[in-house]
XYZ file of N, CA and C in Angstrom:
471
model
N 32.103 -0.113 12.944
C 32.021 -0.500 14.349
C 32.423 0.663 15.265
N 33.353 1.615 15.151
C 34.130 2.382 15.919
C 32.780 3.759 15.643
N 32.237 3.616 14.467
C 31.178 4.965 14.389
C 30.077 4.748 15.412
N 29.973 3.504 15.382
C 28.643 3.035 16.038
C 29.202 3.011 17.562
N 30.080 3.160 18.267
C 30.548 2.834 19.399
C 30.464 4.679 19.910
N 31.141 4.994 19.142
C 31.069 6.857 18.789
C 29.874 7.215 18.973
N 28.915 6.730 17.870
C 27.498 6.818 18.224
C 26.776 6.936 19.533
N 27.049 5.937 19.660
C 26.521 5.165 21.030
C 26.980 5.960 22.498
N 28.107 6.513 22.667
C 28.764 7.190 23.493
C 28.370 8.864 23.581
N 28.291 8.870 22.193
C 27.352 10.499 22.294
C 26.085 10.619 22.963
N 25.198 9.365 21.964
C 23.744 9.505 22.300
C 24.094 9.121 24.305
N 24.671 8.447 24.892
C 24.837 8.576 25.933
C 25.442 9.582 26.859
N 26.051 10.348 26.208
C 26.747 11.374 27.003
C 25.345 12.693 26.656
N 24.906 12.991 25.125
C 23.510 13.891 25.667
C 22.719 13.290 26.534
N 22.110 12.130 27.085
C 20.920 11.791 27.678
C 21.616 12.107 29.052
N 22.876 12.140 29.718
C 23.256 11.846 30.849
C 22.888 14.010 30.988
N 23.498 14.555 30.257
C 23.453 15.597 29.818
C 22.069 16.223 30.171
N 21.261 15.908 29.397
C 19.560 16.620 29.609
C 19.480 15.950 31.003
N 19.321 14.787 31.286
C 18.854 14.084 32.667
C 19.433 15.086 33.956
N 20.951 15.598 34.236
C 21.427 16.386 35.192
C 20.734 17.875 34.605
N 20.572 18.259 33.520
C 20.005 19.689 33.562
C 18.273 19.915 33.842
N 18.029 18.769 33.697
C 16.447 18.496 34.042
C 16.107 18.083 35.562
N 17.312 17.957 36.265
C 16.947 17.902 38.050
C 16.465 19.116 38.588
N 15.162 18.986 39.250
C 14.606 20.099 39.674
C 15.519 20.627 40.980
N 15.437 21.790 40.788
C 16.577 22.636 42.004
C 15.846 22.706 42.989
N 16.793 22.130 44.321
C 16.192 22.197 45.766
C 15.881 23.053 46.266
N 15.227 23.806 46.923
C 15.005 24.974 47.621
C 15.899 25.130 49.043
N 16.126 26.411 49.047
C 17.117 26.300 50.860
C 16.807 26.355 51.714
N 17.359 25.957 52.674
C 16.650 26.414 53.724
C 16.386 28.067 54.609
N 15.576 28.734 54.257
C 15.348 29.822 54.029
C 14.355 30.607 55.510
N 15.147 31.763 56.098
C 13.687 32.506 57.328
C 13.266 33.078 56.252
N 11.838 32.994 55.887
C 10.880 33.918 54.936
C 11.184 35.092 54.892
N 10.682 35.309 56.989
C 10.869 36.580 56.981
C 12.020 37.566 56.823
N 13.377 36.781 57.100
C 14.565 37.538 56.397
C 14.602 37.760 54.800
N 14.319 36.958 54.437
C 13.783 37.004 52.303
C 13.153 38.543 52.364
N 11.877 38.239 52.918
C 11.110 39.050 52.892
C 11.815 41.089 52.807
N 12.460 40.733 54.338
C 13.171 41.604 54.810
C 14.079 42.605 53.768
N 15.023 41.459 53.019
C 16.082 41.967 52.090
C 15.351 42.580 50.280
N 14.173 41.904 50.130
C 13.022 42.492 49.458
C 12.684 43.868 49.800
N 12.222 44.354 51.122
C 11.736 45.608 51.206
C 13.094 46.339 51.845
N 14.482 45.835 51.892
C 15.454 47.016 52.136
C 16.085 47.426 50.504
N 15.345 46.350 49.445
C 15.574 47.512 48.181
C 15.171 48.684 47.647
N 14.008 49.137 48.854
C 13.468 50.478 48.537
C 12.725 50.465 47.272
N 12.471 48.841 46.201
C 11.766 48.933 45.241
C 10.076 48.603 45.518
N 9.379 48.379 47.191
C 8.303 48.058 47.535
C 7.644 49.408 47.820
N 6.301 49.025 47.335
C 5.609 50.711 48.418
C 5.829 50.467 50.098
N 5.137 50.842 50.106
C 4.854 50.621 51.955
C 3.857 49.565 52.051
N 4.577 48.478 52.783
C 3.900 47.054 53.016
C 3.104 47.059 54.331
N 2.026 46.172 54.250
C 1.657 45.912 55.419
C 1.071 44.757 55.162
N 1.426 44.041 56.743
C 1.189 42.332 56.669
C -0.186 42.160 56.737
N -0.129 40.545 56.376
C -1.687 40.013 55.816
C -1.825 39.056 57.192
N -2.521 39.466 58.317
C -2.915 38.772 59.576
C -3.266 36.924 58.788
N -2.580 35.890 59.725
C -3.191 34.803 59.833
C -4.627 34.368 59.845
N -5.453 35.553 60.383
C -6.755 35.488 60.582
C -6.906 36.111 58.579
N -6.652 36.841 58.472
C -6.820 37.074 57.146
C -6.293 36.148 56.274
N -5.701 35.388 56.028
C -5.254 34.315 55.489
C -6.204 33.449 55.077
N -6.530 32.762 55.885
C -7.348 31.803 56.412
C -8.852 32.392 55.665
N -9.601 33.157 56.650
C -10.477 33.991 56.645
C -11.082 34.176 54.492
N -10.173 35.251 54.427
C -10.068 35.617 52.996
C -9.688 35.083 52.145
N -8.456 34.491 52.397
C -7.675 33.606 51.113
C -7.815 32.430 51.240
N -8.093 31.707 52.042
C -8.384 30.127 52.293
C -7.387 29.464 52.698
N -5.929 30.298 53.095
C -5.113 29.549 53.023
C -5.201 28.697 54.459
N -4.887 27.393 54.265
C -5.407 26.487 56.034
C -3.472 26.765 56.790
N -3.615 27.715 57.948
C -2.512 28.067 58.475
C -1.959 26.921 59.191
N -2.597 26.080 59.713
C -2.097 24.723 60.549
C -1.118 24.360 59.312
N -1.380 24.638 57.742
C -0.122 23.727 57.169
C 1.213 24.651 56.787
N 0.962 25.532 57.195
C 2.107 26.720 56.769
C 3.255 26.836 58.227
N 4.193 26.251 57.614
C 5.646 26.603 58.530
C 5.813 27.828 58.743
N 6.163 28.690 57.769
C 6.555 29.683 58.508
C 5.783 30.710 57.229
N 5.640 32.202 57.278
C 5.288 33.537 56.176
C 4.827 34.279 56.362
N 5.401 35.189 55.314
C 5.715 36.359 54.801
C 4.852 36.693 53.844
N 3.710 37.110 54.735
C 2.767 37.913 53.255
C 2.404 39.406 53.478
N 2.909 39.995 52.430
C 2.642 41.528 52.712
C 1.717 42.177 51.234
N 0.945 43.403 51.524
C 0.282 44.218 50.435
C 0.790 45.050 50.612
N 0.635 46.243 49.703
C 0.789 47.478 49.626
C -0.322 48.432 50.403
N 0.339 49.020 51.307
C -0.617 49.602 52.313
C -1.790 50.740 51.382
N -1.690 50.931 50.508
C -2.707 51.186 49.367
C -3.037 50.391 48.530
N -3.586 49.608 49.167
C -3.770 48.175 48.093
C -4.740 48.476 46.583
N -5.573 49.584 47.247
C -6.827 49.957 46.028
C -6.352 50.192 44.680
N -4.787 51.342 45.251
C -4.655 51.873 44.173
C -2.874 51.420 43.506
N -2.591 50.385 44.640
C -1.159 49.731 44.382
C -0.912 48.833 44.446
N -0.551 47.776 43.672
C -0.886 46.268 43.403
C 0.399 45.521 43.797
N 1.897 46.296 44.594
C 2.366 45.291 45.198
C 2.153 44.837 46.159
N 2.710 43.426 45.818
C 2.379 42.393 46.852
C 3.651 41.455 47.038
N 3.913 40.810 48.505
C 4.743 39.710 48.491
C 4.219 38.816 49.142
N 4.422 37.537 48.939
C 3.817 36.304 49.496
C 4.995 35.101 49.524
N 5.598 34.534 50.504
C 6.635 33.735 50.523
C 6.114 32.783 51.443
N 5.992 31.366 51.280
C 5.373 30.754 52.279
C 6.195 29.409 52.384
N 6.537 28.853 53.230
C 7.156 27.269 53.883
C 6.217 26.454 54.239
N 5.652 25.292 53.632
C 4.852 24.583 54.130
C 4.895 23.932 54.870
N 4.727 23.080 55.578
C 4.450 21.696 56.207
C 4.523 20.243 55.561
N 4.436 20.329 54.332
C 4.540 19.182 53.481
C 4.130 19.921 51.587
N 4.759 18.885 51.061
C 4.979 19.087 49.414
C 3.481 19.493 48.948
N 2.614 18.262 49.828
C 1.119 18.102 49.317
C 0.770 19.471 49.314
N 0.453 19.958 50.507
C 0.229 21.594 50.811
C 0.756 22.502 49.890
N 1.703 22.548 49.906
C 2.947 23.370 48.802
C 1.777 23.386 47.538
N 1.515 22.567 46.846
C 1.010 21.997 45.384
C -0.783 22.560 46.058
N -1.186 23.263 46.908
C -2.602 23.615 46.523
C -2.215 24.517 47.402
N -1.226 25.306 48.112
C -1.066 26.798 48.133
C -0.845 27.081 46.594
N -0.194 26.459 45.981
C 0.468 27.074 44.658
C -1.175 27.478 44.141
N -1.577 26.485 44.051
C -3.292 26.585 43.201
C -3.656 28.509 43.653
N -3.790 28.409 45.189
C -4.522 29.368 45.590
C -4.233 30.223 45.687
N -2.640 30.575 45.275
C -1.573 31.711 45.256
C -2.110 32.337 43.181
N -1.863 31.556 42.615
C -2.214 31.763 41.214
C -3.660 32.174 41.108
N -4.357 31.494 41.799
C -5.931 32.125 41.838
C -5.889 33.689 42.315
N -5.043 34.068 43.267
C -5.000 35.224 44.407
C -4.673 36.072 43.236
N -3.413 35.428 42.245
C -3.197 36.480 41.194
C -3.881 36.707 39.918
N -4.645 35.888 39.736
C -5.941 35.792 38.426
C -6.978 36.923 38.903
N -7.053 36.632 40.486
C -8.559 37.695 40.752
C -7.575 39.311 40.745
N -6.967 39.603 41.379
C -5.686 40.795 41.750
C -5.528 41.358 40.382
N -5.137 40.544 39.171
C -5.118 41.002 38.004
C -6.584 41.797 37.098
N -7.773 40.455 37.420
C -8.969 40.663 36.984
C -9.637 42.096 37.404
N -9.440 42.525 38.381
C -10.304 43.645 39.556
C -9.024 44.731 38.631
N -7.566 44.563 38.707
C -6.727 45.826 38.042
C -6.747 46.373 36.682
N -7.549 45.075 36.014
C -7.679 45.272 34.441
C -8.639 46.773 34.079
N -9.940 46.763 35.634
C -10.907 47.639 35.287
C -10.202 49.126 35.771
N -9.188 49.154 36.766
C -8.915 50.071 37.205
C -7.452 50.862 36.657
N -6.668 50.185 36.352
C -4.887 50.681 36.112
C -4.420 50.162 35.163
N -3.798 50.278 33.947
C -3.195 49.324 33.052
C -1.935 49.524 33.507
N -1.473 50.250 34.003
C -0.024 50.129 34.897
C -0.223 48.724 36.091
N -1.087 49.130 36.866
C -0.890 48.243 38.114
C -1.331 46.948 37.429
N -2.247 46.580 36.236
C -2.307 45.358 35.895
C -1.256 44.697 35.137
N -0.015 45.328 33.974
C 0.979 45.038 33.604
C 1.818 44.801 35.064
N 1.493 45.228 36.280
C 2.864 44.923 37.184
C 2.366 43.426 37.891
N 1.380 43.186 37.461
C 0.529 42.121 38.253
C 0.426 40.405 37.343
N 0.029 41.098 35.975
C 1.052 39.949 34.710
C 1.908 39.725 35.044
N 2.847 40.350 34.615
C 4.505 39.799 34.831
C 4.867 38.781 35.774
N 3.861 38.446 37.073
C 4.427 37.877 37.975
C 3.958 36.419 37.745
N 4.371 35.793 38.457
C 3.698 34.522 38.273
C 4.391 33.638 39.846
N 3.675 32.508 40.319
C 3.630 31.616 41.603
C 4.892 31.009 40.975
N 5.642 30.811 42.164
C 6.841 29.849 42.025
C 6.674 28.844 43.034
N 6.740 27.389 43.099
C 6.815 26.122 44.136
C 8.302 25.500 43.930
N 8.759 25.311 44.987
C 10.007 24.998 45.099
C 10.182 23.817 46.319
N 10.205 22.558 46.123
C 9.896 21.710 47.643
C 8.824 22.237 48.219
N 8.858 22.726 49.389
C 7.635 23.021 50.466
C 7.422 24.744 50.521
N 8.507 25.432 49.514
C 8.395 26.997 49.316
C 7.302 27.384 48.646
N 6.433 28.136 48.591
C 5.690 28.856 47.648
C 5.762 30.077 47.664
N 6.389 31.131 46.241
C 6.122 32.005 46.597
C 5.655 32.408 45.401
N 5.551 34.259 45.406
C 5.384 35.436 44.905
C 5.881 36.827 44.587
N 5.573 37.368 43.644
C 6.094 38.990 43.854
C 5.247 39.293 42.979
N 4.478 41.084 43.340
C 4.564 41.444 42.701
C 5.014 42.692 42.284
N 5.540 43.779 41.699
C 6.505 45.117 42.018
C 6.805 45.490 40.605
N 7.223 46.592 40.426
C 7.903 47.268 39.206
C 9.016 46.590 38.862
N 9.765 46.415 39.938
C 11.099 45.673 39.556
C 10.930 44.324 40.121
N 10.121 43.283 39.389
C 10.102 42.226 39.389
C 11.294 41.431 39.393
N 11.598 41.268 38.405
C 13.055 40.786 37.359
C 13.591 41.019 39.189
N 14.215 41.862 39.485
C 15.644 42.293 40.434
C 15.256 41.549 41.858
N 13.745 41.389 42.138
C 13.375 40.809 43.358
C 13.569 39.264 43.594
N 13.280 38.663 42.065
C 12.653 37.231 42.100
C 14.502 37.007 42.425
N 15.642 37.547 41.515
C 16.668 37.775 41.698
C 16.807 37.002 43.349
N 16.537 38.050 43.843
C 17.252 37.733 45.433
C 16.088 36.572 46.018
N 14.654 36.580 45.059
C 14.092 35.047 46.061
C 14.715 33.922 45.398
N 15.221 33.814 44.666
C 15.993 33.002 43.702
C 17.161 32.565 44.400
N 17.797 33.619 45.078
C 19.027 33.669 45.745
C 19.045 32.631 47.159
N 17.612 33.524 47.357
C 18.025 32.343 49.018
C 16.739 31.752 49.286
N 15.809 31.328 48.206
C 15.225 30.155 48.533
C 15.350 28.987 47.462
N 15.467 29.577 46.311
C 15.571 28.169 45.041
C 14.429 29.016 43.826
């Protein structure tokens, strides 16, 4: 009786266990563009230049009426330099969940076009991958991946 009570108290104390380590982490409340900011004062970005709203829209499809607030930058040699940052606040979860789509697409084609040109700039373009966090979506992509996601990790989720 006392094993089975033992029993019983374990198998309840792992499930309580996985259940709190399996809560998805909230995102913060975060200015992009300060994220953004503390990203390119690591001196690990080339020289960025922003991606106009009209380009957004335009090129990437993204629909700007649902985007709160962002931070999207290229590498002002984009031809021949494949970082990129993209940090975006939506308007709602729904949005969030088909920026994510079109953020991962952005990096399937970005990768596809680097495969023919750089095996450097396409290994820096692998490594990365879309993160959704509540209404956050973001990106990186850079040499020092690992150290960036670091600080988007830090102050958005």
């Amino acid at each position: 009786m006392i094993k089975r009570v033992i029993t019983y108290l374990i198998t309840a104390m792992a499930a309580i266990s996985f259940l709190v380590s399996c809560k998805p982490s909230e995102a913060k409340d975060a200015n992009v563009q300060a994220v953004f900011d503390k990203l390119a004062a690591t001196g690990y970005l080339a020289t960025m230049i922003p991606v106009s709203n009209r380009d957004m829209f335009e090129i990437y499809g993204i629909e700007t009426d649902n985007i709160k607030q962002a931070a999207f930058y290229m590498s002002e040699n984009y031809s021949t330099n494949a970082d990129e940052v993209a940090i975006f606040e939506t308007t709602n979860v729904k949005y969030a969940k088909t920026l994510e789509s079109i953020l991962k697409a952005r990096l399937t084609t970005k990768a596809n076009i680097a495969e023919k040109y750089s095996a450097y700039e396409y290994g820096k373009i692998k490594q990365s991958s879309v993160v959704r966090i509540g209404n956050y979506v973001y990106f990186v992509v850079c040499d020092e991946y690992n150290e960036l996601m670091r600080i988007m990790k830090e102050n958005i989720g």
